[in-house]
Tab-separated table of C-alpha atoms in Angstrom:
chain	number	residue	atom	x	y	z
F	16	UNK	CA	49.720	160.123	-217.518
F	17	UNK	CA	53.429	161.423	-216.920
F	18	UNK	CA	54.121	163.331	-213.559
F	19	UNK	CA	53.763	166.751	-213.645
F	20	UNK	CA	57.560	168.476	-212.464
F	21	UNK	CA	57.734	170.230	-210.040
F	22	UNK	CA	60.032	173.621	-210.175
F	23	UNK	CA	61.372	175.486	-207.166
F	24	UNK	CA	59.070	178.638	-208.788
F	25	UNK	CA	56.149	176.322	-208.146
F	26	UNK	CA	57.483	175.245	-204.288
F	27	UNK	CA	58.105	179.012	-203.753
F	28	UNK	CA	54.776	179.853	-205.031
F	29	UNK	CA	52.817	177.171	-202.641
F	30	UNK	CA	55.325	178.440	-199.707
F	31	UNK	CA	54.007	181.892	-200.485
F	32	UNK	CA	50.256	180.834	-200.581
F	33	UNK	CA	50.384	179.137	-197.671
F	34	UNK	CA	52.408	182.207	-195.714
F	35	UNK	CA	49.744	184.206	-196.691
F	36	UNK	CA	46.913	182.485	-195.638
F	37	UNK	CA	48.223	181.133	-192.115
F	38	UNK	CA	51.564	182.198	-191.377
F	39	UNK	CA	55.262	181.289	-192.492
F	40	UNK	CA	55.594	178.931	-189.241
F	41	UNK	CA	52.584	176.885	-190.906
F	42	UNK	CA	54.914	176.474	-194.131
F	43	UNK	CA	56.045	172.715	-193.771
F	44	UNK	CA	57.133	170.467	-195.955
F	45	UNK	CA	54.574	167.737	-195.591
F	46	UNK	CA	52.580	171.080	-196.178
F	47	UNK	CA	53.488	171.632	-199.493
F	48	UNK	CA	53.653	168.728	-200.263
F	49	UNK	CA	49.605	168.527	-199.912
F	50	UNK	CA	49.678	171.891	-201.871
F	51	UNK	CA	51.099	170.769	-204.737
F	52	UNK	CA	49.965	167.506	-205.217
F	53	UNK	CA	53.307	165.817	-204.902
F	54	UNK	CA	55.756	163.729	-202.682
F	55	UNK	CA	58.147	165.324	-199.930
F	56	UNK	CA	61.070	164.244	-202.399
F	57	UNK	CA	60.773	167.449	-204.763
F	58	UNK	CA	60.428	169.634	-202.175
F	59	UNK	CA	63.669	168.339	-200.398
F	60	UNK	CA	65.409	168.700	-203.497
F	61	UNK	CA	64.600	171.992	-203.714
F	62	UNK	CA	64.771	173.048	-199.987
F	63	UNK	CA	67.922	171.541	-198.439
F	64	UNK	CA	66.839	173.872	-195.479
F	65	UNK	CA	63.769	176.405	-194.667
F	66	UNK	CA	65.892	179.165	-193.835
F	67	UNK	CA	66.546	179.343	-197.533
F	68	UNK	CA	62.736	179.148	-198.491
F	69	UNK	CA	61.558	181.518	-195.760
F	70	UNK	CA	64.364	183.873	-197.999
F	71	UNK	CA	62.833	183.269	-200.869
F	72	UNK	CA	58.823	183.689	-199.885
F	73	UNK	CA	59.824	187.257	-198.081
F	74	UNK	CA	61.310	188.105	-201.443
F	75	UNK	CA	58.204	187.192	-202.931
F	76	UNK	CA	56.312	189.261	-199.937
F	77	UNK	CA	58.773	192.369	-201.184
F	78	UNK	CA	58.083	192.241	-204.523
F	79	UNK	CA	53.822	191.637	-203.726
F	80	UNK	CA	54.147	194.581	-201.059
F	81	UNK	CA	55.488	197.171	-203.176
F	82	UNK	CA	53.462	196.125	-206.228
F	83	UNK	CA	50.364	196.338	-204.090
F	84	UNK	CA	51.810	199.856	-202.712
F	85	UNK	CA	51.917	201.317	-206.320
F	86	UNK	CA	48.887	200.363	-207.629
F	87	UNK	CA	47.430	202.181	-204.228
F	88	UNK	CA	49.322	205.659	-204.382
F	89	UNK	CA	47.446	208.537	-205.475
F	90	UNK	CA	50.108	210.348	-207.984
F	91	UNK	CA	48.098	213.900	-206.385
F	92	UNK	CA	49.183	213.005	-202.942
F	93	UNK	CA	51.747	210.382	-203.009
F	94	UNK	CA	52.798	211.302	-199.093
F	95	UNK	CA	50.045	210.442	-197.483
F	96	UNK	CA	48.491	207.623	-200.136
F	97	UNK	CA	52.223	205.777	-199.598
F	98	UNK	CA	51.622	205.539	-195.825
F	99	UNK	CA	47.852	204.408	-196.099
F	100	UNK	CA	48.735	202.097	-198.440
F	101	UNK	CA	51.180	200.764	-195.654
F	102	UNK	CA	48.694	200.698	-193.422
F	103	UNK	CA	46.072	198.992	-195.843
F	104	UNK	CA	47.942	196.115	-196.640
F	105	UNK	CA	48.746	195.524	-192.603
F	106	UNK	CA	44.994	194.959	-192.285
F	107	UNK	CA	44.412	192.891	-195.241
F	108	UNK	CA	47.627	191.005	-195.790
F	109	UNK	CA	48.722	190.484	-191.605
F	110	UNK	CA	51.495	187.301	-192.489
F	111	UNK	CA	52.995	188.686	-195.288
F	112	UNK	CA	52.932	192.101	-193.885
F	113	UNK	CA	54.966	190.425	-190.691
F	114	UNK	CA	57.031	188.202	-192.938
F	115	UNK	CA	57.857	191.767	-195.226
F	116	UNK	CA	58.819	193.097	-191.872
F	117	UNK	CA	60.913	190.578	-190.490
F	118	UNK	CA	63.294	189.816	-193.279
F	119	UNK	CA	67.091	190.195	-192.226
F	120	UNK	CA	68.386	193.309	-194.066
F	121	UNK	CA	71.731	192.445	-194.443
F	122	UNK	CA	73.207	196.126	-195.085
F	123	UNK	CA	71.667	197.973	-192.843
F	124	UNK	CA	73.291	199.552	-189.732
F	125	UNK	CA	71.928	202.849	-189.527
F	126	UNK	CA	68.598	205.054	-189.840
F	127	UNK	CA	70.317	206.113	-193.282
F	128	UNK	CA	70.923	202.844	-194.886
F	129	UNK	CA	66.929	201.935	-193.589
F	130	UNK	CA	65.781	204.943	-195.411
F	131	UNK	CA	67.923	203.929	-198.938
F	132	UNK	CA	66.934	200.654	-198.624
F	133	UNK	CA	62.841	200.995	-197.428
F	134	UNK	CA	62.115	204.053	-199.359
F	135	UNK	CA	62.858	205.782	-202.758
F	136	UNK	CA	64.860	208.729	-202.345
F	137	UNK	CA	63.771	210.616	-205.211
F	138	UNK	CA	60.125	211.171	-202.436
F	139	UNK	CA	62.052	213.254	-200.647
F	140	UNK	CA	62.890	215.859	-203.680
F	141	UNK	CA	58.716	215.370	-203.936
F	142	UNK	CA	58.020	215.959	-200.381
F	143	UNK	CA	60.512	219.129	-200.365
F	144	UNK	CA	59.220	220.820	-203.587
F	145	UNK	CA	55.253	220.154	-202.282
F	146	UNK	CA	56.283	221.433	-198.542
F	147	UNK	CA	58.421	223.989	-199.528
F	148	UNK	CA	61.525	222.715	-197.155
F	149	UNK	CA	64.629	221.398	-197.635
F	150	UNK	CA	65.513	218.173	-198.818
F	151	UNK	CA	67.011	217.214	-195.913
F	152	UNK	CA	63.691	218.000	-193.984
F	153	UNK	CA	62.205	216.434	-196.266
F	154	UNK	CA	64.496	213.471	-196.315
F	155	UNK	CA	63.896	213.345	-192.307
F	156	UNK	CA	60.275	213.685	-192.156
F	157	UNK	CA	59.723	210.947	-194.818
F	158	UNK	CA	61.736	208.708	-192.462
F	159	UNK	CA	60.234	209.843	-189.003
F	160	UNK	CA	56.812	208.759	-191.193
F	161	UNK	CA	58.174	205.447	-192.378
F	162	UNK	CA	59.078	204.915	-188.982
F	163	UNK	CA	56.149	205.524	-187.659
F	164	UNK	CA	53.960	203.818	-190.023
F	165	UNK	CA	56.383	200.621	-190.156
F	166	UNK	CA	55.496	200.628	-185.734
F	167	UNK	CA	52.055	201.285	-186.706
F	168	UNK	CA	51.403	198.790	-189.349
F	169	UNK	CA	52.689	195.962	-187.236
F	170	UNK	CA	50.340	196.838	-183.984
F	171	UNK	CA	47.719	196.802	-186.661
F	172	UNK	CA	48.829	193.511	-187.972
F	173	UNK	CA	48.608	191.479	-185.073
F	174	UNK	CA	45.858	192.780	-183.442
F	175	UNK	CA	42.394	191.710	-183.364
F	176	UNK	CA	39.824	193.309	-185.917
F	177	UNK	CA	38.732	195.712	-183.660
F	178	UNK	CA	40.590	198.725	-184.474
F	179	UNK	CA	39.568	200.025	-187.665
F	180	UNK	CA	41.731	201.790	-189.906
F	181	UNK	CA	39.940	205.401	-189.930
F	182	UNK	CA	41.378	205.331	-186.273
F	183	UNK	CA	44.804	204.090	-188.001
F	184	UNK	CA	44.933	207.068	-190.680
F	185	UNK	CA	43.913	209.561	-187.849
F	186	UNK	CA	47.220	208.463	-185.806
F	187	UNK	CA	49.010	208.442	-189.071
F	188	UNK	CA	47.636	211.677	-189.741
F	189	UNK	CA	48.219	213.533	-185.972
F	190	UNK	CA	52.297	212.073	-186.384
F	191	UNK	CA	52.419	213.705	-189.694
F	192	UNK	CA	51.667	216.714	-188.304
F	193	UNK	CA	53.476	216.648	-185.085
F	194	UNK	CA	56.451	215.944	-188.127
F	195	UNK	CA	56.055	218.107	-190.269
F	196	UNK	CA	55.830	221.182	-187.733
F	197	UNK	CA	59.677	219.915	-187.073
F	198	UNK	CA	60.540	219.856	-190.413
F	199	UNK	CA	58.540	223.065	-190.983
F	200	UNK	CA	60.457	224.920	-187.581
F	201	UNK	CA	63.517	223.831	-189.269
F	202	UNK	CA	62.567	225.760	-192.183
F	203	UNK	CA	65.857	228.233	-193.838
């Protein structure tokens, strides 16, 4: 029976799997190893350090993240289904949510290049036509939220069961507000 080969999708894949179940620090070689049935040798050839494996698994946690955040947006209110999706996938997916999180964003320095690189622009052309405000309130509020919800969504990820997520939406939901009545004082 000839060896089955083992590609660095496959290593990234296991890496991913086991991220997701208990953590990126549980993500060892001898680990994957186990996972995929194989020797330490093919995943050395593939990993000449973690650093560059932890890159490629939050990749991978991108890409799953905002897949999972556009099957969950309501087209009808894409605001508001956006940031509970956020806050969904906290709950459900805590280590990839954290390992999303804590990727090193090499371009970013300021609030703006967060907001270019976190968030599709386009929203806040959405948010100002459904509002009735500017795009540049619009552009603000959207970030204040992602802000917000980005804080929020980590507490919720690394905290015990015990806060459920109605109590989430409704903190969501009173920042949104306090928010909006900026962007809405604002108002030219």
């Amino acid at each position: 029976m000839p060896k089955q080969r083992i590609t660095k999708e496959m290593v990234v894949d296991a890496a991913f799997e086991i991220a997701r179940r208990d953590g990126m620090e549980r993500v060892t070689v001898k680990a994957l190893a186990e996972s995929l049935g194989c020797s330490v040798q093919p995943i050395y050839s593939y990993c000449r350090n973690m650093e560059g494996l932890r890159n490629d698994v939050a990749e991978k946690a991108r890409a799953f993240i905002q897949d999972y955040i556009s099957k969950s947006v309501d087209k009808n209110d894409l605001f508001k289904s956006t940031g509970h999706a956020y806050i969904r996938i906290a709950k459900e997916e805590p280590h990839i949510f954290r390992l999303y999180l804590f990727q090193q964003r090499e371009n970013v320095s300021s609030l703006d290049d967060l907001y270019r690189t976190e968030t599709n622009p386009a929203v806040a052309e959405i948010i100002a036509k459904d509002l009735d405000i500017t795009v540049e309130a619009a552009r603000r509020l959207h970030l204040n939220m992602l802000i917000y919800t980005i804080g929020i969504g980590t507490i919720f990820s690394v905290t015990s069961s015990g806060i459920s997520a109605d109590d989430i939406f409704c903190q969501q939901e009173q920042a949104y507000q306090a928010f909006l009545k900026i962007a809405l004082e604002g108002k030219e």
